Short mmCIF file of C-alpha atoms in Angstrom, two decimals:
data_model
loop_
_atom_site.label_atom_id
_atom_site.label_comp_id
_atom_site.label_asym_id
_atom_site.label_seq_id
_atom_site.Cartn_x
_atom_site.Cartn_y
_atom_site.Cartn_z
CA MET A 1011 35.54 15.86 25.12
CA SER A 1012 34.19 14.71 28.41
CA GLY A 1013 31.18 16.59 29.75
CA THR A 1014 30.27 18.21 26.44
CA SER A 1015 26.60 18.35 25.54
CA GLY A 1016 24.40 20.39 23.29
CA SER A 1017 21.77 20.35 20.60
CA VAL A 1018 21.44 21.50 17.04
CA ALA A 1019 18.27 23.08 15.66
CA ALA A 1020 17.79 23.32 11.93
CA ALA A 1021 15.93 26.39 10.70
CA THR A 1022 13.87 24.59 8.08
CA PRO A 1023 10.11 24.29 7.77
CA ASP A 1024 8.31 21.05 8.62
CA ASP A 1025 6.14 19.88 5.70
CA GLU A 1026 3.41 17.24 5.86
CA TYR A 1027 1.38 16.08 2.84
CA GLU A 1028 -2.09 14.59 2.45
CA ILE A 1029 -4.06 13.56 -0.63
CA LEU A 1030 -7.62 14.88 -0.31
CA CYS A 1031 -10.70 14.73 -2.54
CA ASP A 1032 -13.29 17.30 -3.52
CA ASP A 1033 -16.24 17.30 -5.95
CA VAL A 1034 -13.83 17.19 -8.91
CA GLY A 1035 -11.25 14.61 -7.81
CA SER A 1036 -8.09 14.30 -5.77
CA PHE A 1037 -5.47 16.93 -4.97
CA LEU A 1038 -2.46 17.39 -2.70
CA ARG A 1039 -2.53 19.54 0.44
CA ARG A 1040 0.79 20.54 2.01
CA TYR A 1041 0.86 21.71 5.62
CA SER A 1042 3.99 23.76 6.33
CA THR A 1043 4.95 24.78 9.84
CA GLU A 1044 7.63 27.40 10.34
CA ASP A 1045 8.16 29.72 13.28
CA GLY A 1046 5.04 28.29 14.97
CA ALA A 1047 2.64 29.12 12.13
CA THR A 1048 0.95 26.46 9.97
CA VAL A 1049 0.08 27.23 6.34
CA ALA A 1050 -1.96 24.93 4.07
CA THR A 1051 -1.19 24.97 0.33
CA ASP A 1052 -3.29 23.06 -2.23
CA THR A 1053 -1.76 21.79 -5.47
CA GLU A 1054 -2.55 19.26 -8.15
CA LEU A 1055 -0.99 15.85 -7.53
CA ASP A 1056 2.22 17.02 -9.22
CA GLY A 1057 2.92 19.12 -6.10
CA VAL A 1058 3.58 22.25 -8.18
CA THR A 1059 0.46 23.40 -10.04
CA ALA A 1060 -1.84 25.51 -7.83
CA TYR A 1061 -5.25 23.99 -7.14
CA THR A 1062 -8.50 25.46 -5.81
CA PRO A 1063 -10.83 22.86 -4.23
CA THR A 1064 -14.43 22.67 -5.45
CA GLY A 1065 -17.25 21.70 -3.08
CA ASP A 1066 -16.73 19.56 0.02
CA VAL A 1067 -13.17 18.53 0.86
CA VAL A 1068 -12.84 15.09 2.46
CA ARG A 1069 -10.23 12.40 2.94
CA CYS A 1070 -10.38 10.35 -0.24
CA ASP A 1071 -11.09 7.13 1.62
CA ALA A 1072 -14.08 8.84 3.26
CA ALA A 1073 -15.77 9.22 -0.14
CA GLN A 1074 -16.68 5.51 -0.11
CA ALA A 1075 -18.54 4.28 2.95
CA PRO A 1076 -16.77 1.37 4.61
CA VAL A 1077 -18.41 -2.03 4.57
CA ALA A 1078 -19.56 -3.09 8.01
CA ASN A 1079 -17.59 -6.09 9.25
CA PRO A 1080 -16.46 -7.70 5.98
CA GLN A 1081 -15.65 -11.36 6.50
CA LEU A 1082 -12.22 -12.49 5.31
CA THR A 1083 -10.86 -15.96 4.78
CA SER A 1084 -7.14 -16.60 5.18
CA THR A 1085 -4.66 -19.15 3.90
CA ALA A 1086 -1.11 -20.10 4.83
CA GLN A 1087 0.68 -22.51 2.51
CA ARG A 1088 4.27 -23.65 2.90
CA GLN A 1089 6.03 -25.24 -0.05
CA THR A 1090 9.25 -27.20 0.31
CA GLY A 1091 10.93 -28.56 -2.80
CA ALA A 1092 9.28 -28.75 -6.21
CA GLY A 1093 5.62 -27.75 -6.47
CA ALA A 1094 3.40 -24.73 -6.90
CA VAL A 1095 1.15 -22.51 -4.80
CA THR A 1096 -1.48 -20.59 -6.77
CA ILE A 1097 -3.48 -17.68 -5.40
CA ALA A 1098 -6.44 -16.94 -7.68
CA ALA A 1099 -7.32 -13.40 -8.76
CA GLY A 1100 -9.58 -11.58 -6.32
CA ALA A 1101 -7.49 -11.83 -3.14
CA ARG A 1102 -7.33 -8.88 -0.74
CA SER A 1103 -3.70 -9.59 0.22
CA VAL A 1104 -0.85 -11.90 -0.72
CA THR A 1105 2.46 -12.23 1.15
CA LEU A 1106 5.51 -14.34 0.32
CA VAL A 1107 8.58 -15.18 2.40
CA VAL A 1108 11.39 -17.20 0.78
CA TYR A 1109 13.42 -19.17 3.33
CA ALA A 1110 15.67 -21.14 0.96
CA GLY A 1111 16.24 -21.97 -2.69
CA ALA A 1112 15.20 -19.98 -5.74
CA PRO A 1113 11.46 -20.32 -6.44
CA THR A 1114 9.81 -18.36 -9.22
CA LEU A 1115 6.83 -16.02 -9.27
CA GLY A 1116 4.48 -15.41 -12.18
CA ILE A 1117 1.81 -12.72 -11.88
CA GLY A 1118 -1.23 -12.58 -14.13
CA GLY A 1119 0.23 -14.95 -16.70
CA GLY A 1120 3.35 -12.81 -17.11
CA ALA A 1121 6.89 -14.16 -17.34
CA ALA A 1122 8.06 -15.81 -14.12
CA VAL A 1123 10.90 -14.21 -12.18
CA THR A 1124 13.35 -15.98 -9.89
CA LEU A 1125 13.36 -14.97 -6.23
CA ALA A 1126 16.34 -15.25 -3.91
CA ALA A 1127 16.35 -16.66 -0.39
CA GLY A 1128 15.48 -13.89 2.07
CA THR A 1129 12.97 -12.25 -0.27
CA SER A 1130 9.77 -10.96 1.35
CA LEU A 1131 7.00 -9.47 -0.81
CA SER A 1132 3.46 -8.26 -0.09
CA TRP A 1133 0.53 -7.02 -2.16
CA GLY A 1134 -2.71 -5.75 -0.70
CA VAL A 1135 -5.71 -3.49 -0.89
CA ASP A 1136 -7.44 -1.68 1.94
CA ARG A 1137 -11.12 -1.42 1.03
CA GLY A 1138 -13.46 -4.34 0.54
CA GLY A 1139 -17.13 -5.01 0.11
CA PRO A 1140 -19.29 -5.25 -3.01
CA ASP A 1141 -17.68 -2.17 -4.59
CA GLY A 1142 -14.31 -2.73 -2.93
CA GLU A 1143 -10.83 -3.41 -4.12
CA GLN A 1144 -9.22 -6.73 -4.85
CA LEU A 1145 -6.04 -7.89 -6.55
CA ALA A 1146 -6.84 -8.45 -10.22
CA ASP A 1147 -4.06 -10.93 -10.98
CA GLU A 1148 -3.44 -14.59 -10.23
CA PHE A 1149 -0.14 -15.31 -8.41
CA VAL A 1150 1.75 -18.54 -9.15
CA PHE A 1151 4.69 -19.37 -6.86
CA THR A 1152 6.69 -22.36 -8.16
CA GLY A 1153 9.26 -24.16 -6.07
CA VAL A 1154 12.22 -26.13 -7.39
CA ALA A 1155 14.50 -28.60 -5.60
CA GLY A 1156 15.82 -26.89 -2.46
CA SER A 1157 13.01 -24.33 -2.29
CA ASP A 1158 11.31 -23.48 0.99
CA PHE A 1159 8.79 -20.64 1.03
CA LEU A 1160 5.56 -19.53 2.72
CA VAL A 1161 2.62 -17.86 0.97
CA THR A 1162 -0.25 -16.29 2.93
CA SER A 1163 -3.37 -14.65 1.56
CA THR A 1164 -6.69 -13.13 2.55
CA ARG A 1165 -9.87 -12.96 0.51
CA GLU A 1166 -13.30 -11.53 1.22
CA ALA A 1167 -15.74 -14.37 1.92
#
């Protein structure tokens, strides 16, 4: 069908969602745009039950003032063969990339699980400072013969 062109327009509304906070807690706001008009609908976090905000409405992350210039330390540890890399509780982020072999991962003293080559995992939090977030669990990555993996982490200094 040489020379054919065209476009298809679907007649469906465009919905965007945002979790907001008020004086009571968090709720879900849906912005729907259809036929050029935008309508905001507030619900509880279930997305169904109607909700009426109380007091000031803000982005939830705006409720806690950010810490000015938190200092982070970083690590990068590569393990080849048998051995372990331990990231103590309290890190801001942990990332793992498995290049080869089948190392294991134990989190917070739980049962270790085997990871396949090609696995990439990340954990992280986005607010620091004295009242900030941190990962509560210790991570233990254990290599066996043939293992090759990289673990990186950040921690507030």
